[in-house]
C-alpha positions as CSV (number, residue, x, y, z in Angstrom):
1,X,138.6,120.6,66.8
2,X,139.1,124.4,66.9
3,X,136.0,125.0,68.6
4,X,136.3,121.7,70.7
5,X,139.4,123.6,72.5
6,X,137.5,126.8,72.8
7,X,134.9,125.3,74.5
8,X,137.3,123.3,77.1
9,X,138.9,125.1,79.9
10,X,142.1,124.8,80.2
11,X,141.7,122.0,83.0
12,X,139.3,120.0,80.9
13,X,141.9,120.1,77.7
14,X,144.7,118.9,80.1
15,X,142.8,115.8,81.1
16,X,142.0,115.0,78.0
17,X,145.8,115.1,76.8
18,X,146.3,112.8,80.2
19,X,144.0,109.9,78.3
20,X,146.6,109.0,76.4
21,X,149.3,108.2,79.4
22,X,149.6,105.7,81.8
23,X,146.3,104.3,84.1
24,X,147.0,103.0,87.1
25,X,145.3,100.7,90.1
26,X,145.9,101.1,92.9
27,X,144.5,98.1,95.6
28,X,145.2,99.3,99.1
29,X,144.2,96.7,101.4
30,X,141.8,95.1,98.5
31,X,139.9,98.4,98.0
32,X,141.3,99.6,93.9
33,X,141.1,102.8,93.0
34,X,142.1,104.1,89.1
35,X,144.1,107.3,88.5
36,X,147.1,108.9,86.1
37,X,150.6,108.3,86.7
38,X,150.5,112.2,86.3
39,X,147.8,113.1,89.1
40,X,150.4,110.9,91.7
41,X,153.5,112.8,90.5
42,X,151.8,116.0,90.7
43,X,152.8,116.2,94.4
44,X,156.2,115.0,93.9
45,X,157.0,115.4,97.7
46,X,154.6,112.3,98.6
47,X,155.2,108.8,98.6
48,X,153.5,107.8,95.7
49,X,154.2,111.1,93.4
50,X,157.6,110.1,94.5
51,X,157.5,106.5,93.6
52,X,155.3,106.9,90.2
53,X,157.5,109.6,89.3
54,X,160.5,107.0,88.9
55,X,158.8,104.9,86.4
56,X,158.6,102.0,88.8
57,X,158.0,98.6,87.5
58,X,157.0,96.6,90.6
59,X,153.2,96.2,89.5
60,X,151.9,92.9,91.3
61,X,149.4,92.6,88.0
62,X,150.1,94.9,84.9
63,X,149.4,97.9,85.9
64,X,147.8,96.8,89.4
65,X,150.1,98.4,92.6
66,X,148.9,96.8,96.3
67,X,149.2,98.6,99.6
68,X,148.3,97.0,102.4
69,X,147.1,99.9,103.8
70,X,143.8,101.2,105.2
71,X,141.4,100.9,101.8
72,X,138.4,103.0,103.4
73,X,140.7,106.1,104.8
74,X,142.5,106.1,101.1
75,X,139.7,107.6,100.1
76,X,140.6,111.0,101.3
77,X,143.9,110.5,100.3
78,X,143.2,109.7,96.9
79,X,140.9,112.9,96.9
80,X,143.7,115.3,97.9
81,X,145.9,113.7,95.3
82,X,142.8,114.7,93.0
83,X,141.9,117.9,94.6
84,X,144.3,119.4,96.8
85,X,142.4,119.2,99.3
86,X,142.2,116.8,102.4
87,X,137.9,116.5,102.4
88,X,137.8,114.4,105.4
89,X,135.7,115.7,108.6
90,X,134.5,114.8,111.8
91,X,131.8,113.2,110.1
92,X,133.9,110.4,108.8
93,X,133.8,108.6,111.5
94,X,130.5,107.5,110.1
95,X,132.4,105.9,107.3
96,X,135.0,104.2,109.9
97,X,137.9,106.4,109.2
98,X,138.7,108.1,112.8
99,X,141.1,111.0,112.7
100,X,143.9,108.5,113.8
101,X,143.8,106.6,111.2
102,X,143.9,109.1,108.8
103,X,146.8,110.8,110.6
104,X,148.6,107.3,109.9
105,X,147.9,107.0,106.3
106,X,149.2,110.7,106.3
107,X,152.1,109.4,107.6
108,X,153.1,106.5,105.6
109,X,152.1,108.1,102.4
110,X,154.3,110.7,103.0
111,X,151.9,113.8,103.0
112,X,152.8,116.6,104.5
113,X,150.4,116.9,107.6
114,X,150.9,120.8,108.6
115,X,150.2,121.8,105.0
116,X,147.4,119.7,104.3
117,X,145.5,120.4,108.2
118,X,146.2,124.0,108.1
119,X,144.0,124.5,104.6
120,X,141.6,121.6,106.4
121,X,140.8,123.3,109.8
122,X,139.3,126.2,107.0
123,X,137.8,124.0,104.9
124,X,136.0,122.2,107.8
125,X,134.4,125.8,109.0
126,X,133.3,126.6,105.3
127,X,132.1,122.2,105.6
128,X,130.1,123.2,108.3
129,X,128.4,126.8,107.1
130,X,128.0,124.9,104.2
131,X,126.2,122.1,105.7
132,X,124.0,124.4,108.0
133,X,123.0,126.4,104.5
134,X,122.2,123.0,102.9
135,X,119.9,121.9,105.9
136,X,118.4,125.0,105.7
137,X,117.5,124.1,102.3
138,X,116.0,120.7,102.9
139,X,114.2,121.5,105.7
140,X,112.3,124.2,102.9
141,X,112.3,121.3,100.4
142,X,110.8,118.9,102.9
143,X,108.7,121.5,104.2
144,X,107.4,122.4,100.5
145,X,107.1,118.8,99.5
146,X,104.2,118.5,102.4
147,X,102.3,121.3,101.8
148,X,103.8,123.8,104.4
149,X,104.2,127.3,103.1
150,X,106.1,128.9,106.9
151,X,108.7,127.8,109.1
152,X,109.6,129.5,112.1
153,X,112.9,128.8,113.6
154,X,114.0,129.9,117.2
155,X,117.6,130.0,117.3
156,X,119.7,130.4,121.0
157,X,123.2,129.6,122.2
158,X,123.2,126.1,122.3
159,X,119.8,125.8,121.1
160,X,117.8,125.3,118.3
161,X,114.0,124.5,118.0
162,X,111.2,124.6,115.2
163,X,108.1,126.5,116.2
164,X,106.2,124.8,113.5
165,X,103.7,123.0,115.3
166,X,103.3,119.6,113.6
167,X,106.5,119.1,112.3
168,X,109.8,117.0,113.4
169,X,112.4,117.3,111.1
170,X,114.6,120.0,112.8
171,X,115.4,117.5,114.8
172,X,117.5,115.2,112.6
173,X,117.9,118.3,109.9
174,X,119.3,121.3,112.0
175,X,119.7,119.6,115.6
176,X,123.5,118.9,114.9
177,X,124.0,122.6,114.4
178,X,122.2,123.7,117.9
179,X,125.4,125.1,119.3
180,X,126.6,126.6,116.2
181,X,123.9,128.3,114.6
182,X,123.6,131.2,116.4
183,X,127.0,132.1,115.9
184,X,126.6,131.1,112.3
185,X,123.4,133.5,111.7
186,X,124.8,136.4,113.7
187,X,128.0,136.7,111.7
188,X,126.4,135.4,108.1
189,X,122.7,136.3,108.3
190,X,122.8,138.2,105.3
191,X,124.2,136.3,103.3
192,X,121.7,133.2,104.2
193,X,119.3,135.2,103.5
194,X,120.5,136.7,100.0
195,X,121.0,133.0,98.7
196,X,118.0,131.3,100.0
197,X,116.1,134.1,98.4
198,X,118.1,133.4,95.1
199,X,118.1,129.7,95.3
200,X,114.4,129.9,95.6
201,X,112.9,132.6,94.0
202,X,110.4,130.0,91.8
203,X,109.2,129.9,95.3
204,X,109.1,133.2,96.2
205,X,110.6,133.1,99.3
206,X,110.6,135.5,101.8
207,X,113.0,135.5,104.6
208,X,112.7,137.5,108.1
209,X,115.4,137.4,110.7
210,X,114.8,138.9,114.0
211,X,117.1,139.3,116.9
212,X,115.6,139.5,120.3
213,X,115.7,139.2,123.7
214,X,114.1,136.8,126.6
215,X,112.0,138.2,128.6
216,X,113.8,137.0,131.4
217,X,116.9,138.3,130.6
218,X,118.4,140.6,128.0
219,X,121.4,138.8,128.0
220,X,120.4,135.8,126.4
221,X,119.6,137.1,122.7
222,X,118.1,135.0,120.3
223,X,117.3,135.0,116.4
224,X,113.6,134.1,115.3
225,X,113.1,133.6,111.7
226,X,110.1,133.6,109.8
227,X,110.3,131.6,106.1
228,X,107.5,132.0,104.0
229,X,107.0,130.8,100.7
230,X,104.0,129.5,98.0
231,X,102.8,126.7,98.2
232,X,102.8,124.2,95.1
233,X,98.9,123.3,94.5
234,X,98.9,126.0,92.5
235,X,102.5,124.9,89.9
236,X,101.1,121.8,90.2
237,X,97.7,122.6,88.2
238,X,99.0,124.4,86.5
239,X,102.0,122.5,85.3
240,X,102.6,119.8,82.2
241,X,102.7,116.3,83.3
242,X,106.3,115.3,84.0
243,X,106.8,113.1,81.1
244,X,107.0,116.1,79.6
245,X,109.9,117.4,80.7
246,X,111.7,114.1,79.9
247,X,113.5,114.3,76.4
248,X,115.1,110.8,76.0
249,X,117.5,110.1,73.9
250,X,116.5,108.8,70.0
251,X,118.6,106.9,67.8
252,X,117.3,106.1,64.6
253,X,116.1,102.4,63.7
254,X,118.7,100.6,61.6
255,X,121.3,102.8,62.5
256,X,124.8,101.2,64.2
257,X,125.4,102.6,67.6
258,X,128.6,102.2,69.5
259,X,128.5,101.5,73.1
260,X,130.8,103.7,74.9
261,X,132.6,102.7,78.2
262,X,133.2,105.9,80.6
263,X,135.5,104.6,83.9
264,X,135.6,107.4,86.2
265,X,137.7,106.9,88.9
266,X,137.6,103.2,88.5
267,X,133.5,102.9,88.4
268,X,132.2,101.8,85.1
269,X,129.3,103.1,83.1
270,X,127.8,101.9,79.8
271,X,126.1,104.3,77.8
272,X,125.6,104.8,73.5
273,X,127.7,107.5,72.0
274,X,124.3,108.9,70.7
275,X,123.4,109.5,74.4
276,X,126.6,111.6,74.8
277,X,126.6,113.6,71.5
278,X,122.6,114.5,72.3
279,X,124.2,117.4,74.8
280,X,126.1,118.4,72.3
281,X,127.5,121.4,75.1
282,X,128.8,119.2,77.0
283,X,132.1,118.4,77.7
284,X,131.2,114.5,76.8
285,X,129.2,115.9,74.0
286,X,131.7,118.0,72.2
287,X,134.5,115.0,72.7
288,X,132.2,112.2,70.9
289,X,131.2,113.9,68.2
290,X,132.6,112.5,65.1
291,X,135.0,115.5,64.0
292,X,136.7,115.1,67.4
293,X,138.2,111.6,67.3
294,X,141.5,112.7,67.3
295,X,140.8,114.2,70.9
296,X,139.5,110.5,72.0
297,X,142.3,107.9,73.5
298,X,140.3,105.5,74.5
299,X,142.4,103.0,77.2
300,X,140.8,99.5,76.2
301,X,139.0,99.3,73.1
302,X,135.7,101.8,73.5
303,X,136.8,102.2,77.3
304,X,137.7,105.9,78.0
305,X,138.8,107.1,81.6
306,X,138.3,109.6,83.8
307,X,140.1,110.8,87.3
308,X,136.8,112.4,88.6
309,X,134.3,111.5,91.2
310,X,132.7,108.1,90.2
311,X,130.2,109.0,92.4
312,X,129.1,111.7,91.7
313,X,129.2,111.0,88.3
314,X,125.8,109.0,88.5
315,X,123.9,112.5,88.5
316,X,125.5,113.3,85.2
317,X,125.2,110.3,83.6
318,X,121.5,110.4,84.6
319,X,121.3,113.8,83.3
320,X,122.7,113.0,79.6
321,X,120.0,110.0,79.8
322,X,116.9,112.0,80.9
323,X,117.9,115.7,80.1
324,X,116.8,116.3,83.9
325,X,119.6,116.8,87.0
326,X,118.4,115.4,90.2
327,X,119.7,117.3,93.0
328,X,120.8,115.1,95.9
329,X,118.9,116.4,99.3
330,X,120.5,114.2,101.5
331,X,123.7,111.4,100.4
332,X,126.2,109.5,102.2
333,X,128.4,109.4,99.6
334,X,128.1,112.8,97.2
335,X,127.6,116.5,98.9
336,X,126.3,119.2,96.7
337,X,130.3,120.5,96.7
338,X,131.2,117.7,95.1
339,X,128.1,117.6,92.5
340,X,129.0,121.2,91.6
341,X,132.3,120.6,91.1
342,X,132.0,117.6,88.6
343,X,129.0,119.9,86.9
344,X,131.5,122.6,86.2
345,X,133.8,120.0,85.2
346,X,132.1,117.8,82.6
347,X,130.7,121.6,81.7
348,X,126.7,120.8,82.5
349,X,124.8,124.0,82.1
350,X,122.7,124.2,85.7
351,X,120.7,126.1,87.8
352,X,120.7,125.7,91.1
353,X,117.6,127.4,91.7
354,X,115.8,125.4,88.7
355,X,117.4,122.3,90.0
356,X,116.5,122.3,93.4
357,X,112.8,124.3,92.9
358,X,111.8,121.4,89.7
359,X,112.9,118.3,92.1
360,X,111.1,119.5,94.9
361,X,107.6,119.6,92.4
362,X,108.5,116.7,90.9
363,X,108.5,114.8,94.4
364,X,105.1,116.5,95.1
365,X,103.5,115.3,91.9
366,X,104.8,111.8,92.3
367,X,103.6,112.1,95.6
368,X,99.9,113.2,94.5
369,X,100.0,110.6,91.6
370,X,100.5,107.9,93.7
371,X,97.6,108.2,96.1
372,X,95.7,108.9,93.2
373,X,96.6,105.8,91.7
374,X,96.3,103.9,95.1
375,X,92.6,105.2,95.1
376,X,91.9,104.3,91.6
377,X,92.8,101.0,91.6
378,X,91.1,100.3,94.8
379,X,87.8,101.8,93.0
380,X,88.5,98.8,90.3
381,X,89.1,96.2,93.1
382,X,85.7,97.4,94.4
383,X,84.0,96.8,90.9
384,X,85.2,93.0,91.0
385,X,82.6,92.7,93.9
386,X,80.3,95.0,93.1
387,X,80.6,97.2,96.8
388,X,79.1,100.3,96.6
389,X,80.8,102.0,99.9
390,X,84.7,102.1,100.5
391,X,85.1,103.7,103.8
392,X,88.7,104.8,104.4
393,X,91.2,106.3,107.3
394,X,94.1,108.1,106.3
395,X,96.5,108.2,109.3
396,X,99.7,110.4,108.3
397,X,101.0,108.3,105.3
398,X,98.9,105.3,105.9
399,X,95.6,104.6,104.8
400,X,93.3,102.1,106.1
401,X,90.1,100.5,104.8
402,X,86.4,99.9,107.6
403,X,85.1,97.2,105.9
404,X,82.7,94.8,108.0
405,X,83.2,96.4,111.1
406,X,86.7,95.6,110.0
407,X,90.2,98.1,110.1
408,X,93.0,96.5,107.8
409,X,95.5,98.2,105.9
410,X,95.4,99.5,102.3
411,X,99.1,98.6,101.4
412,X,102.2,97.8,102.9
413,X,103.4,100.9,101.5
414,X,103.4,103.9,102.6
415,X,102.0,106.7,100.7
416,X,104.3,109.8,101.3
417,X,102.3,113.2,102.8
418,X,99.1,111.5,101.9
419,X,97.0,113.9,104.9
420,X,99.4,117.1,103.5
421,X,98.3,115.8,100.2
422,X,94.4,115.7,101.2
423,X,94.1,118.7,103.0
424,X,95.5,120.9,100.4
425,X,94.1,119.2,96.9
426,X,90.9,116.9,98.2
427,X,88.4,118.7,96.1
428,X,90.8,118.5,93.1
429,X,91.3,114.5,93.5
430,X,87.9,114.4,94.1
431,X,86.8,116.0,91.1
432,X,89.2,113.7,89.0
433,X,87.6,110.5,91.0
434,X,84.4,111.6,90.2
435,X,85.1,112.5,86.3
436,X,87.0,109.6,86.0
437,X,84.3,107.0,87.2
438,X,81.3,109.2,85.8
439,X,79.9,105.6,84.3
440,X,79.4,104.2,88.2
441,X,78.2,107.7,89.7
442,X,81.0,108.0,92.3
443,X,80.4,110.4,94.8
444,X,83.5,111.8,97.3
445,X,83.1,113.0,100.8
446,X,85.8,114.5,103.1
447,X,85.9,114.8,106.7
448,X,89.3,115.5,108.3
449,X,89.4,115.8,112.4
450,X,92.6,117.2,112.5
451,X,96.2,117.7,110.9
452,X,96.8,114.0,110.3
453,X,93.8,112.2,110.7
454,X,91.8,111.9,107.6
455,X,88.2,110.0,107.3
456,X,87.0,109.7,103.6
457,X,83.6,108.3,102.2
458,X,83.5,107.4,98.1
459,X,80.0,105.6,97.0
460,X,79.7,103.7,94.0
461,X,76.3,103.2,91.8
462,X,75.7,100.0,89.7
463,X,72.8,101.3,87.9
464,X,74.7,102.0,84.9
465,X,75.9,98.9,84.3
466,X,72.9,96.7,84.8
467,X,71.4,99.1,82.0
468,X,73.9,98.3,79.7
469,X,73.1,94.6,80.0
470,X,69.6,94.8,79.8
């Protein structure tokens, strides 16, 4: 127990002393969301820290409250009751909560507006630096992921472009920040460069920033940036398969295992105590263990509860299952802020770099492995009627199959970077082909005709097999 507290900070061991008091529900406007009577009182000057801090009785099931209220824009609420901080952004209105509406739930729950805008007009600058450094980071991950190893980036007032010459994704990746970047990289440059160097030094990236002037006129500056890094055919030889990364959790046969209910902020996940206690430096860990059942109050049974993210909490329940933390690139629900925060709180022991560098090689691999697959089980199909020649177009992501004078589709499915995937690592998947199907004398030929058009040739012999029967 002694090193149980040492381990917790002193937030973590506060929450924990919270799991014996009182859970509540609240349904506003048929939406229900789970906290403490304590994390409502903690701002005393609000409606509900008001109301929750009288002990009130008026529960319209147990310990169920109703609002009829705006269910979607509670959300934000509930996350400055949890946080502090009012979270919500311009972006919200994706989510149907205008700025309005959130102004009247303000209202009515009795939060102070000027206190609560005055830290948010900050918080949605840092939002927004934030989000620019974060889409600076996908476009590398999306960039590494197909085989790129540059970008080049032209940034102007009110413009920003991608000189890269086959590539798209600026423009639903960085487009939103066209009239903001500029003054971003002239005031933070630096420091975007210091932590994209950090964050992906198993990379090795290499960041130049420029600032020049048109030719036209030298009072329309510009920033050009050049973003190199390696490229990951050569990790990707040389690294283990990923099942090997995977350590999944054992639990020994005829041994009882309890099941263990964690409801973080009102979302439910099942999971074995074993699972927990296998991370035994964990928050999660540490508090399961055996020794440390006086710290456990569970509210129903083996349910135990938790005001966190329940969204977020997804990536750490996936992490106690597969050992790995998935990084999310792109979510509607969960930013990287929050994933950080509930890290540091459930005490996960990540690297950012290592996080983010592992994903991206892991979606390359899968990416490899499923064309290979796609082309060895095509090879089989072949066998069945004995055709020596498959002739095959790879279009981008699609491949196609000539057949009788014939162009029909492979799959329905579309096989991610499969012309990234050719250009860079043909000979290799050719070589594997080849050793693979040694017994029908396969024989691989590539012809690509530019960046995305891909035309290959793979010839089958019979002879083998005929002399087996003989």
């Amino acid at each position: 127990t002694k090193r149980f507290l040492i381990a917790c900070q002193k937030t973590h061991i506060q929450s924990l002393l919270n799991m014996s008091e009182e859970k509540i529900t609240l349904n506003i406007g048929g939406i229900k969301y789970e906290t403490f009577r304590s994390t409502l009182t903690a701002q005393p000057e609000t409606l509900l820290g008001s109301m929750f801090r009288d002990q009130i009785k008026n529960s319209v099931n147990e310990d169920e409250y109703f609002f009829d209220r705006n269910g979607k824009a509670f959300y934000y609420i509930m996350e400055f009751y949890r946080t502090g901080k009012l979270l919500w952004s311009t972006e919200a209105k994706e989510s149907q909560v205008t700025y309005q509406q959130l102004k009247e739930e303000l209202d009515y729950f009795q939060i102070n507006r000027s206190k609560v805008f005055s830290s948010l007009v900050l918080e949605t600058a840092k939002s927004t630096i934030d989000r620019f450094i974060s889409s600076l980071e996908e476009l590398i991950i999306s960039q590494y992921i197909n085989f790129d190893s540059k970008i080049t980036l032209s940034v102007s007032n009110n413009e920003l472009s991608l000189v890269n010459e086959y590539s798209n994704y600026v423009n639903c990746c960085l487009s939103q920040f066209k009239e903001c970047a500029f003054e971003i990289l002239e005031n933070m440059e630096n420091q975007i460069e210091k932590h994209l160097v950090e964050t992906f030094s198993e990379l090795e990236l290499k960041w130049k920033c420029q600032r020049m002037y048109s030719y036209y006129s030298s009072e329309n500056p510009f920033f050009e940036i050049d973003i190199t890094f390696s490229s990951p055919v050569k990790k990707l030889l040389n690294s283990e398969d990923t099942r090997a990364h995977i350590s999944f959790t054992k639990v020994p046969i005829n041994t009882p295992v309890e099941k263990i209910i964690l409801n973080v902020g009102g979302k439910k996940y099942e999971t074995f105590q074993s699972t927990l206690v296998s991370r035994p430096e964990t928050l999660l860990g540490t508090m399961f263990q055996d020794r440390n059942k006086c710290m456990r109050h569970p509210i129903n049974g083996n349910e135990y509860f938790f005001d966190r993210n329940s969204d977020a909490f997804h990536y750490i329940m996936e992490f106690y299952r597969t050992g790995k933390l998935t990084w999310p690139v792109k979510s509607e629900q969960v930013t990287r802020k929050q994933l950080e925060e509930e890290l540091d709180y459930f005490q996960i022991p990540f690297d950012k770099s290592t996080i983010l560098c592992s994903s991206a090689l892991e979606t390359v691999r899968n990416n490899v492995n499923n064309l290979i697959s796609a082309f060895e089980e095509l090879i089989i199909q072949c066998c069945d009627h004995l055709q020596k020649n498959i002739d095959l177009e790879i279009d981008y992501d699609v491949i196609y199959i000539h057949s009788n004078n014939e162009k029909k589709r492979l799959s329905n499915v579309k096989f991610l970077n499969a012309c990234s995937i050719l250009s860079s690592m043909q000979k290799q998947i050719g070589d594997h082909l080849t050793k693979s199907f040694s017994d029908l004398g396969l024989n691989w030929e590539f012809h690509q005709r530019d960046y995305h058009w891909i035309y290959v040739i793979i010839t089958l012999s019979f002879k083998n097999v005929y002399s087996n029967l003989k």
